[in-house]
Every structure is written in C-alpha cells, then in structure tokens.
Amino acid sequence: MVEILLATYNGERFLPEQIESILNQSYTDFKILASDDGSNDCTPEILRAYKDLLQDKMSVINSESHSAKENFYNLLDRADSEYIALCDQDDFWEIDRLKKSIAAIKTLEDKYGKDMPVLVHSDLMIVDECLNSQNKKMSAITGINKALKYADKSDSCQNLYILNNKKSFSSYLVENNITGNTVIFNKALLKLYKRPKLSFMHDWWLGILAFSFGKVGYIDEPLVKYRQHGQNELGAKSPLEIDNIKKRDKERVRKNYDAMFAQVEEFLRLYKKEDCQNSDTAFAYNILKAFANMKNKNRISRIFDILRYSFFKSSLILTIGEMLNI
C-alpha cells in the first residue's frame, strides 16, 4: 500500500486536475492523506467532495502551520503505510508515476533488504499552467546529473540509478537535488523519521536522512509534470538564473547558508553518533560533523573544509560563489 501525502493551501485552481491524475494511476493500491493548511478558497470543499467519492481511500485533516514544509511534517507525523509518496497540489502525475516508483524502490529492497531505508525520486518535466511542455527537465536545473556520474545504473530496473553515498552526500548538504513532489520512500525510512524543529525544507531533510542511514535511488525519467505558474515562479529556476534576475540578494544568500548549518545541527541533535554503527552511517556522521563545525570557523578555514570534504555544488561557478558567501 502506498500512502500519498497531499499538502494543500488555496489550491482550488489546479487541485482537481492533480487528484484526477492520481486516480488515473496504473498502480491502484494507494490511499490519500490530505492536509489543508487553512485555505480560504474552495480547496476544503474540493477535498470534501473527493473524500465523499473515495470514502476509505482518502482522509483529510486540517492544519494551521502556515507553511508548506510544516504541513508536510504534519502529514509525515501521521503516515503509517508500507510506502509513502509526497504530492504537491498543483502538479500532474504521469500515469505510471507510482508503478515505476514502486518498481524502483522494490528493486533496491531486493538488493539491500526490506530493512534498508530507501528513498527514490525522479526527474520532472516543466510545463506551463495548461500543462504544455516547456522543453525543459528539472534535471537541467537541480544538479542531479553531477551525482549520476558516480551512480550505479540498475540492471533490472529501467532508468534507475543508485546514488553513491560517499560521492554524493557532501554535495547534497549544500545543494538539494531531490524534488519533493517526486519522492517515494519505504517504511524503514519512515521509522527513522523524527520531526525537526529546524530544517530548510522537508524534502532536503528526508534526503539527509536517507543518505545517512540508507540508499537513495533516482529514476532518470520525468514522472511528474511540474506546473510553472505565478505562485511558484522561482521553483524551477536555476540558482544562476535567480541571481541574474536579482531575486536573491547577499542577505538572503547568507540566511540560506545559516539555514543549512542549522539543519545539519538539528540532525546531529536528533541522531547521535551511537546511531551510526556501520561504515556508511559512520561516514555520513563524520561528514555532518565536519559541515556543522564550519559554522564557527573563519572564511579561509571554511574554504579549506569545502575542498577537504568536497562540499561542492554542481558547477564550478556555483562552488566559487559558495566559497565567497558561506
């Protein structure tokens, strides 16, 4: 059973189309848990209508977190199924999104065992408000292609790459390449989940958890149409594009790095060294400690640590910018 976690807020415009794309999935063993964050449009009525239609296959809760991130954490606090899939309110799932995601996650479970925490994500196709393709994939923006250079391609599951934790984790701490609305993970990872008081975003937090304690898989195929519209206009722009149009100033960049440090410090508060017994998790713990320790160092020492521990972003120019601003 896949439990789909759907976070909503004032989503009346695109929500019905998203839910219909879920109901049209080729994989049908799922249920929906939706959390509405105090919408003042018709979103609650839309959710109630689908709840009446789907009966036990859908549950709806109310939230007052006033944050997409916290709304997803509310959902994660209540999730209890074998597999968990994250869902935004304004996208569109390809018909085999769940089928291919489940095939990928089971491939990893067959390889490493069902007790291994596993997270799988995929590429997305960027579309306009009417779902017309913009001829651009999210992979061209997120930096995932760099991680794929060190990944192992699955022989048994089409387009599945198994990311190399030791080659990818350091870069992941400074650049999130996991897009939350494509994520699916297993119960072994859910059991490890602890709600953070401080984090950058829910998908970044789950990625750190998966890299630290388990395996991360990537499906090199767009399984979700990412709808670009006025309410998420920065969502599918590269960091360079955002800088060029002056949407980010130096103060915001500094706050972003402060949030990255806080996120790792929170992770180290919740997960102790004794939780990291095998070689992979011990490696992850040491990388996390090294990253957190940079906060109290001067600029030159931070640059040395970036080089020493490979805290590199996906391009040279972004890494240079990191060294100048971290």
mmCIF file of C-alpha atoms in Angstrom:
data_model
loop_
_atom_site.group_PDB
_atom_site.id
_atom_site.type_symbol
_atom_site.label_atom_id
_atom_site.label_comp_id
_atom_site.label_asym_id
_atom_site.label_seq_id
_atom_site.Cartn_x
_atom_site.Cartn_y
_atom_site.Cartn_z
ATOM 1 C CA MET A 1 0.000 0.000 0.000
ATOM 2 C CA VAL A 2 1.233 3.471 -0.942
ATOM 3 C CA GLU A 3 0.107 6.363 1.232
ATOM 4 C CA ILE A 4 0.054 9.592 -0.763
ATOM 5 C CA LEU A 5 0.658 12.675 1.372
ATOM 6 C CA LEU A 6 -1.048 15.670 -0.230
ATOM 7 C CA ALA A 7 -0.422 19.123 1.260
ATOM 8 C CA THR A 8 -2.827 21.878 0.207
ATOM 9 C CA TYR A 9 -3.306 25.602 0.649
ATOM 10 C CA ASN A 10 -5.551 27.752 -1.580
ATOM 11 C CA GLY A 11 -5.120 25.236 -4.371
ATOM 12 C CA GLU A 12 -8.573 25.330 -5.951
ATOM 13 C CA ARG A 13 -7.256 26.228 -9.399
ATOM 14 C CA PHE A 14 -5.160 23.115 -10.053
ATOM 15 C CA LEU A 15 -6.041 20.676 -7.254
ATOM 16 C CA PRO A 16 -8.811 18.753 -9.083
ATOM 17 C CA GLU A 17 -6.506 18.043 -12.019
ATOM 18 C CA GLN A 18 -3.786 16.785 -9.692
ATOM 19 C CA ILE A 19 -6.156 14.480 -7.822
ATOM 20 C CA GLU A 20 -7.556 13.148 -11.097
ATOM 21 C CA SER A 21 -4.027 12.305 -12.227
ATOM 22 C CA ILE A 22 -3.642 10.277 -9.021
ATOM 23 C CA LEU A 23 -6.928 8.463 -9.564
ATOM 24 C CA ASN A 24 -5.844 7.579 -13.110
ATOM 25 C CA GLN A 25 -2.650 5.848 -11.959
ATOM 26 C CA SER A 26 -1.914 2.417 -13.430
ATOM 27 C CA TYR A 27 -0.890 1.337 -9.904
ATOM 28 C CA THR A 28 -4.036 1.373 -7.787
ATOM 29 C CA ASP A 29 -3.029 0.104 -4.332
ATOM 30 C CA PHE A 30 -2.915 3.508 -2.671
ATOM 31 C CA LYS A 31 -4.729 5.797 -0.287
ATOM 32 C CA ILE A 32 -4.591 9.584 0.048
ATOM 33 C CA LEU A 33 -3.963 11.552 3.225
ATOM 34 C CA ALA A 34 -4.540 15.269 2.599
ATOM 35 C CA SER A 35 -3.766 18.128 4.963
ATOM 36 C CA ASP A 36 -5.203 21.564 4.294
ATOM 37 C CA ASP A 37 -3.357 24.499 5.836
ATOM 38 C CA GLY A 38 -6.263 26.876 6.430
ATOM 39 C CA SER A 39 -7.308 27.576 2.841
ATOM 40 C CA ASN A 40 -9.779 30.409 2.321
ATOM 41 C CA ASP A 41 -10.769 29.422 -1.213
ATOM 42 C CA CYS A 42 -12.697 26.344 -2.374
ATOM 43 C CA THR A 43 -9.905 23.886 -1.554
ATOM 44 C CA PRO A 44 -11.669 22.448 1.553
ATOM 45 C CA GLU A 45 -14.835 21.861 -0.476
ATOM 46 C CA ILE A 46 -12.846 20.125 -3.222
ATOM 47 C CA LEU A 47 -11.188 17.851 -0.675
ATOM 48 C CA ARG A 48 -14.523 17.016 0.955
ATOM 49 C CA ALA A 49 -16.036 16.154 -2.422
ATOM 50 C CA TYR A 50 -13.221 13.747 -3.231
ATOM 51 C CA LYS A 51 -13.381 12.314 0.288
ATOM 52 C CA ASP A 52 -17.090 11.587 -0.255
ATOM 53 C CA LEU A 53 -16.251 9.971 -3.587
ATOM 54 C CA LEU A 54 -13.311 7.874 -2.392
ATOM 55 C CA GLN A 55 -14.579 7.027 1.110
ATOM 56 C CA ASP A 56 -11.957 4.991 2.997
ATOM 57 C CA LYS A 57 -9.394 5.557 0.269
ATOM 58 C CA MET A 58 -8.975 9.197 1.326
ATOM 59 C CA SER A 59 -8.611 11.021 4.634
ATOM 60 C CA VAL A 60 -8.490 14.778 5.202
ATOM 61 C CA ILE A 61 -7.024 16.627 8.174
ATOM 62 C CA ASN A 62 -6.742 20.328 8.930
ATOM 63 C CA SER A 63 -3.556 22.196 9.736
ATOM 64 C CA GLU A 64 -2.700 25.694 10.889
ATOM 65 C CA SER A 65 1.048 25.533 10.332
ATOM 66 C CA HIS A 66 1.079 28.347 7.718
ATOM 67 C CA SER A 67 3.995 26.663 5.982
ATOM 68 C CA ALA A 68 4.184 24.060 3.211
ATOM 69 C CA LYS A 69 7.132 22.463 4.992
ATOM 70 C CA GLU A 70 5.328 22.162 8.328
ATOM 71 C CA ASN A 71 2.176 20.983 6.583
ATOM 72 C CA PHE A 72 4.159 18.083 5.130
ATOM 73 C CA TYR A 73 5.630 17.354 8.557
ATOM 74 C CA ASN A 74 2.074 17.157 9.917
ATOM 75 C CA LEU A 75 1.371 14.543 7.264
ATOM 76 C CA LEU A 76 4.574 12.624 7.955
ATOM 77 C CA ASP A 77 3.697 12.530 11.663
ATOM 78 C CA ARG A 78 0.525 10.607 10.765
ATOM 79 C CA ALA A 79 1.795 8.376 7.947
ATOM 80 C CA ASP A 80 1.907 4.646 8.682
ATOM 81 C CA SER A 81 1.910 2.704 5.410
ATOM 82 C CA GLU A 82 4.466 0.446 3.749
ATOM 83 C CA TYR A 83 5.364 3.131 1.221
ATOM 84 C CA ILE A 84 4.962 6.906 1.372
ATOM 85 C CA ALA A 85 4.701 9.211 -1.661
ATOM 86 C CA LEU A 86 4.757 13.010 -1.453
ATOM 87 C CA CYS A 87 2.396 15.097 -3.556
ATOM 88 C CA ASP A 88 2.058 18.820 -4.252
ATOM 89 C CA GLN A 89 -1.343 20.296 -5.038
ATOM 90 C CA ASP A 90 -0.613 21.865 -8.412
ATOM 91 C CA ASP A 91 1.335 19.280 -10.424
ATOM 92 C CA PHE A 92 0.253 16.378 -12.622
ATOM 93 C CA TRP A 93 1.358 12.764 -12.289
ATOM 94 C CA GLU A 94 2.176 10.678 -15.340
ATOM 95 C CA ILE A 95 0.028 7.551 -15.452
ATOM 96 C CA ASP A 96 2.904 5.241 -14.413
ATOM 97 C CA ARG A 97 4.365 7.529 -11.733
ATOM 98 C CA LEU A 98 3.500 5.153 -8.889
ATOM 99 C CA LYS A 99 4.085 1.950 -10.866
ATOM 100 C CA LYS A 100 7.626 2.914 -11.866
ATOM 101 C CA SER A 101 8.446 4.377 -8.453
ATOM 102 C CA ILE A 102 7.319 1.210 -6.679
ATOM 103 C CA ALA A 103 9.301 -0.935 -9.132
ATOM 104 C CA ALA A 104 12.404 1.128 -8.364
ATOM 105 C CA ILE A 105 12.036 1.044 -4.597
ATOM 106 C CA LYS A 106 11.386 -2.718 -4.613
ATOM 107 C CA THR A 107 14.480 -3.214 -6.761
ATOM 108 C CA LEU A 108 16.530 -1.525 -4.050
ATOM 109 C CA GLU A 109 14.785 -3.502 -1.305
ATOM 110 C CA ASP A 110 15.527 -6.747 -3.166
ATOM 111 C CA LYS A 111 19.177 -5.737 -3.392
ATOM 112 C CA TYR A 112 19.694 -4.460 0.154
ATOM 113 C CA GLY A 113 16.789 -5.957 2.136
ATOM 114 C CA LYS A 114 13.450 -4.522 3.269
ATOM 115 C CA ASP A 115 15.023 -3.270 6.487
ATOM 116 C CA MET A 116 17.214 -0.892 4.486
ATOM 117 C CA PRO A 117 15.800 2.664 4.491
ATOM 118 C CA VAL A 118 15.222 3.598 0.854
ATOM 119 C CA LEU A 119 14.169 6.837 -0.842
ATOM 120 C CA VAL A 120 13.555 7.147 -4.585
ATOM 121 C CA HIS A 121 12.949 10.316 -6.578
ATOM 122 C CA SER A 122 12.695 11.115 -10.267
ATOM 123 C CA ASP A 123 13.070 13.766 -12.903
ATOM 124 C CA LEU A 124 10.204 16.144 -13.741
ATOM 125 C CA MET A 125 9.022 17.836 -16.902
ATOM 126 C CA ILE A 126 8.495 21.574 -16.524
ATOM 127 C CA VAL A 127 5.180 22.691 -18.009
ATOM 128 C CA ASP A 128 3.123 25.872 -18.126
ATOM 129 C CA GLU A 129 -0.208 26.458 -16.402
ATOM 130 C CA CYS A 130 -2.010 24.491 -19.121
ATOM 131 C CA LEU A 131 0.427 21.543 -18.882
ATOM 132 C CA ASN A 132 2.158 22.456 -22.140
ATOM 133 C CA SER A 133 5.778 21.319 -22.160
ATOM 134 C CA GLN A 134 8.476 23.978 -21.830
ATOM 135 C CA ASN A 135 11.024 21.534 -23.307
ATOM 136 C CA LYS A 136 12.981 21.585 -20.061
ATOM 137 C CA LYS A 137 13.520 18.912 -17.449
ATOM 138 C CA MET A 138 14.142 19.638 -13.787
ATOM 139 C CA SER A 139 17.390 17.650 -14.038
ATOM 140 C CA ALA A 140 18.843 20.505 -16.080
ATOM 141 C CA ILE A 141 18.407 22.745 -13.027
ATOM 142 C CA THR A 142 18.943 20.730 -9.853
ATOM 143 C CA GLY A 143 22.475 19.438 -10.357
ATOM 144 C CA ILE A 144 21.426 15.773 -10.199
ATOM 145 C CA ASN A 145 23.419 14.994 -13.353
ATOM 146 C CA LYS A 146 26.650 15.518 -11.426
ATOM 147 C CA ALA A 147 25.572 12.911 -8.875
ATOM 148 C CA LEU A 148 24.731 10.451 -11.655
ATOM 149 C CA LYS A 149 28.383 10.407 -12.728
ATOM 150 C CA TYR A 150 29.144 8.406 -9.589
ATOM 151 C CA ALA A 151 25.917 6.379 -9.507
ATOM 152 C CA ASP A 152 25.416 2.705 -10.346
ATOM 153 C CA LYS A 153 22.848 2.012 -13.046
ATOM 154 C CA SER A 154 20.447 -0.775 -12.202
ATOM 155 C CA ASP A 155 20.492 -3.804 -14.492
ATOM 156 C CA SER A 156 16.976 -4.870 -13.571
ATOM 157 C CA CYS A 157 15.009 -1.603 -13.376
ATOM 158 C CA GLN A 158 14.887 0.747 -16.335
ATOM 159 C CA ASN A 159 16.329 4.246 -15.829
ATOM 160 C CA LEU A 160 17.108 3.600 -12.149
ATOM 161 C CA TYR A 161 20.381 4.876 -10.719
ATOM 162 C CA ILE A 162 21.619 4.041 -7.226
ATOM 163 C CA LEU A 163 23.449 7.071 -5.894
ATOM 164 C CA ASN A 164 26.859 6.685 -4.315
ATOM 165 C CA ASN A 165 26.518 7.934 -0.748
ATOM 166 C CA LYS A 166 30.198 8.695 -0.259
ATOM 167 C CA LYS A 167 30.486 10.604 -3.540
ATOM 168 C CA SER A 168 27.142 12.424 -3.369
ATOM 169 C CA PHE A 169 26.419 13.201 0.282
ATOM 170 C CA SER A 170 28.864 16.081 0.781
ATOM 171 C CA SER A 171 27.457 17.945 -2.217
ATOM 172 C CA TYR A 172 23.903 17.197 -1.128
ATOM 173 C CA LEU A 173 24.411 19.120 2.120
ATOM 174 C CA VAL A 174 24.957 22.355 0.157
ATOM 175 C CA GLU A 175 22.638 21.738 -2.802
ATOM 176 C CA ASN A 176 19.370 19.838 -2.626
ATOM 177 C CA ASN A 177 18.735 17.870 -5.821
ATOM 178 C CA ILE A 178 15.756 15.893 -4.521
ATOM 179 C CA THR A 179 12.453 17.393 -5.654
ATOM 180 C CA GLY A 180 9.882 16.555 -3.014
ATOM 181 C CA ASN A 181 6.891 16.008 -5.261
ATOM 182 C CA THR A 182 8.613 13.010 -6.890
ATOM 183 C CA VAL A 183 9.677 11.333 -3.636
ATOM 184 C CA ILE A 184 8.630 7.884 -2.505
ATOM 185 C CA PHE A 185 10.201 6.045 0.428
ATOM 186 C CA ASN A 186 9.716 2.887 2.446
ATOM 187 C CA LYS A 187 8.590 2.173 5.985
ATOM 188 C CA ALA A 188 12.153 1.517 7.130
ATOM 189 C CA LEU A 189 12.929 5.174 6.423
ATOM 190 C CA LEU A 190 9.644 6.347 7.946
ATOM 191 C CA LYS A 191 10.560 4.576 11.200
ATOM 192 C CA LEU A 192 13.737 6.670 11.386
ATOM 193 C CA TYR A 193 11.931 9.952 10.728
ATOM 194 C CA LYS A 194 11.927 12.461 13.572
ATOM 195 C CA ARG A 195 10.241 15.813 13.149
ATOM 196 C CA PRO A 196 12.849 18.579 13.198
ATOM 197 C CA LYS A 197 12.408 21.932 14.867
ATOM 198 C CA LEU A 198 14.755 23.467 12.314
ATOM 199 C CA SER A 199 15.110 22.430 8.678
ATOM 200 C CA PHE A 200 15.410 24.073 5.282
ATOM 201 C CA MET A 201 12.690 22.014 3.579
ATOM 202 C CA HIS A 202 11.022 18.665 4.195
ATOM 203 C CA ASP A 203 12.468 17.015 1.083
ATOM 204 C CA TRP A 204 16.003 18.125 1.962
ATOM 205 C CA TRP A 205 15.547 16.736 5.479
ATOM 206 C CA LEU A 206 14.311 13.375 4.179
ATOM 207 C CA GLY A 207 17.214 13.252 1.729
ATOM 208 C CA ILE A 208 19.771 13.766 4.510
ATOM 209 C CA LEU A 209 18.055 11.007 6.482
ATOM 210 C CA ALA A 210 18.138 8.609 3.516
ATOM 211 C CA PHE A 211 21.763 9.366 2.624
ATOM 212 C CA SER A 212 22.814 8.975 6.269
ATOM 213 C CA PHE A 213 21.080 5.691 7.046
ATOM 214 C CA GLY A 214 20.056 4.085 3.769
ATOM 215 C CA LYS A 215 20.040 4.246 -0.005
ATOM 216 C CA VAL A 216 18.865 6.872 -2.487
ATOM 217 C CA GLY A 217 17.650 5.928 -5.947
ATOM 218 C CA TYR A 218 16.949 8.213 -8.894
ATOM 219 C CA ILE A 219 14.722 7.472 -11.881
ATOM 220 C CA ASP A 220 16.153 9.308 -14.876
ATOM 221 C CA GLU A 221 12.748 9.906 -16.410
ATOM 222 C CA PRO A 222 10.125 12.616 -15.803
ATOM 223 C CA LEU A 223 7.276 11.021 -13.849
ATOM 224 C CA VAL A 224 5.677 14.301 -12.768
ATOM 225 C CA LYS A 225 4.722 17.412 -14.699
ATOM 226 C CA TYR A 226 5.906 20.389 -12.664
ATOM 227 C CA ARG A 227 3.459 23.191 -13.313
ATOM 228 C CA GLN A 228 5.127 26.609 -13.545
ATOM 229 C CA HIS A 229 2.745 29.388 -12.543
ATOM 230 C CA GLY A 230 2.634 32.700 -10.734
ATOM 231 C CA GLN A 231 2.604 31.208 -7.242
ATOM 232 C CA ASN A 232 5.776 29.151 -7.720
ATOM 233 C CA GLU A 233 7.702 31.174 -10.294
ATOM 234 C CA LEU A 234 11.097 30.605 -8.655
ATOM 235 C CA GLY A 235 10.552 26.901 -8.168
ATOM 236 C CA ALA A 236 12.083 25.782 -11.446
ATOM 237 C CA LYS A 237 14.809 28.354 -11.991
ATOM 238 C CA SER A 238 18.467 27.556 -11.578
ATOM 239 C CA PRO A 239 20.446 29.415 -8.905
ATOM 240 C CA LEU A 240 22.264 31.267 -11.678
ATOM 241 C CA GLU A 241 19.020 32.423 -13.268
ATOM 242 C CA ILE A 242 17.697 33.572 -9.920
ATOM 243 C CA ASP A 243 20.856 35.530 -9.206
ATOM 244 C CA ASN A 244 20.850 37.083 -12.654
ATOM 245 C CA ILE A 245 17.339 38.441 -12.265
ATOM 246 C CA LYS A 246 18.292 39.748 -8.819
ATOM 247 C CA LYS A 247 15.709 37.720 -6.948
ATOM 248 C CA ARG A 248 18.329 36.857 -4.355
ATOM 249 C CA ASP A 249 20.485 39.382 -2.565
ATOM 250 C CA LYS A 250 23.508 38.801 -0.415
ATOM 251 C CA GLU A 251 21.488 38.861 2.797
ATOM 252 C CA ARG A 252 19.197 36.117 1.537
ATOM 253 C CA VAL A 253 22.163 34.004 0.461
ATOM 254 C CA ARG A 254 23.678 34.390 3.931
ATOM 255 C CA LYS A 255 20.402 33.356 5.550
ATOM 256 C CA ASN A 256 20.261 30.309 3.292
ATOM 257 C CA TYR A 257 23.682 29.154 4.472
ATOM 258 C CA ASP A 258 22.702 29.822 8.085
ATOM 259 C CA ALA A 259 19.648 27.617 7.495
ATOM 260 C CA MET A 260 21.844 24.869 6.021
ATOM 261 C CA PHE A 261 24.054 24.913 9.115
ATOM 262 C CA ALA A 262 21.001 24.910 11.400
ATOM 263 C CA GLN A 263 19.517 21.960 9.523
ATOM 264 C CA VAL A 264 22.642 19.844 9.977
ATOM 265 C CA GLU A 265 22.977 20.871 13.633
ATOM 266 C CA GLU A 266 19.373 19.804 14.199
ATOM 267 C CA PHE A 267 20.061 16.476 12.521
ATOM 268 C CA LEU A 268 23.031 15.879 14.812
ATOM 269 C CA ARG A 269 20.859 16.786 17.807
ATOM 270 C CA LEU A 270 18.221 14.208 16.886
ATOM 271 C CA TYR A 271 20.509 11.430 15.645
ATOM 272 C CA LYS A 272 23.510 10.570 17.808
ATOM 273 C CA LYS A 273 26.846 9.008 16.943
ATOM 274 C CA GLU A 274 25.785 5.714 18.501
ATOM 275 C CA ASP A 275 23.000 5.528 15.884
ATOM 276 C CA CYS A 276 25.697 5.349 13.206
ATOM 277 C CA GLN A 277 27.363 1.978 13.628
ATOM 278 C CA ASN A 278 28.065 0.659 10.125
ATOM 279 C CA SER A 279 30.714 2.131 7.839
ATOM 280 C CA ASP A 280 28.306 4.094 5.643
ATOM 281 C CA THR A 281 26.440 5.763 8.504
ATOM 282 C CA ALA A 282 29.686 6.453 10.373
ATOM 283 C CA PHE A 283 30.995 8.159 7.248
ATOM 284 C CA ALA A 284 27.814 10.237 6.992
ATOM 285 C CA TYR A 285 28.048 11.249 10.650
ATOM 286 C CA ASN A 286 31.635 12.443 10.189
ATOM 287 C CA ILE A 287 30.653 14.491 7.128
ATOM 288 C CA LEU A 288 27.743 16.048 9.021
ATOM 289 C CA LYS A 289 30.012 16.945 11.945
ATOM 290 C CA ALA A 290 32.583 18.489 9.608
ATOM 291 C CA PHE A 291 29.896 20.579 7.936
ATOM 292 C CA ALA A 292 28.407 21.764 11.234
ATOM 293 C CA ASN A 293 31.850 22.680 12.571
ATOM 294 C CA MET A 294 32.437 25.049 9.643
ATOM 295 C CA LYS A 295 29.934 27.461 11.159
ATOM 296 C CA ASN A 296 32.413 28.502 13.843
ATOM 297 C CA LYS A 297 35.399 28.888 11.510
ATOM 298 C CA ASN A 298 36.681 31.864 9.556
ATOM 299 C CA ARG A 299 36.277 32.200 5.790
ATOM 300 C CA ILE A 300 39.677 30.740 4.892
ATOM 301 C CA SER A 301 39.134 27.696 7.117
ATOM 302 C CA ARG A 302 35.689 27.185 5.618
ATOM 303 C CA ILE A 303 37.152 27.204 2.114
ATOM 304 C CA PHE A 304 39.729 24.608 3.144
ATOM 305 C CA ASP A 305 36.946 22.421 4.541
ATOM 306 C CA ILE A 306 34.915 22.775 1.349
ATOM 307 C CA LEU A 307 37.929 21.461 -0.559
ATOM 308 C CA ARG A 308 38.809 18.794 2.005
ATOM 309 C CA TYR A 309 35.339 17.300 2.350
ATOM 310 C CA SER A 310 34.098 18.001 -1.201
ATOM 311 C CA PHE A 311 31.236 20.283 -0.199
ATOM 312 C CA PHE A 312 30.970 21.201 -3.873
ATOM 313 C CA LYS A 313 27.938 22.481 -5.720
ATOM 314 C CA SER A 314 27.021 21.210 -9.182
ATOM 315 C CA SER A 315 29.143 23.695 -11.128
ATOM 316 C CA LEU A 316 32.444 25.471 -10.618
ATOM 317 C CA ILE A 317 30.881 28.933 -10.665
ATOM 318 C CA LEU A 318 28.324 27.957 -8.001
ATOM 319 C CA THR A 319 31.076 26.469 -5.834
ATOM 320 C CA ILE A 320 33.102 29.672 -6.158
ATOM 321 C CA GLY A 321 30.006 31.601 -5.113
ATOM 322 C CA GLU A 322 29.641 29.248 -2.162
ATOM 323 C CA MET A 323 33.216 29.936 -1.072
ATOM 324 C CA LEU A 324 32.599 33.680 -1.264
ATOM 325 C CA ASN A 325 29.338 33.617 0.669
ATOM 326 C CA ILE A 326 29.343 30.718 3.120
#
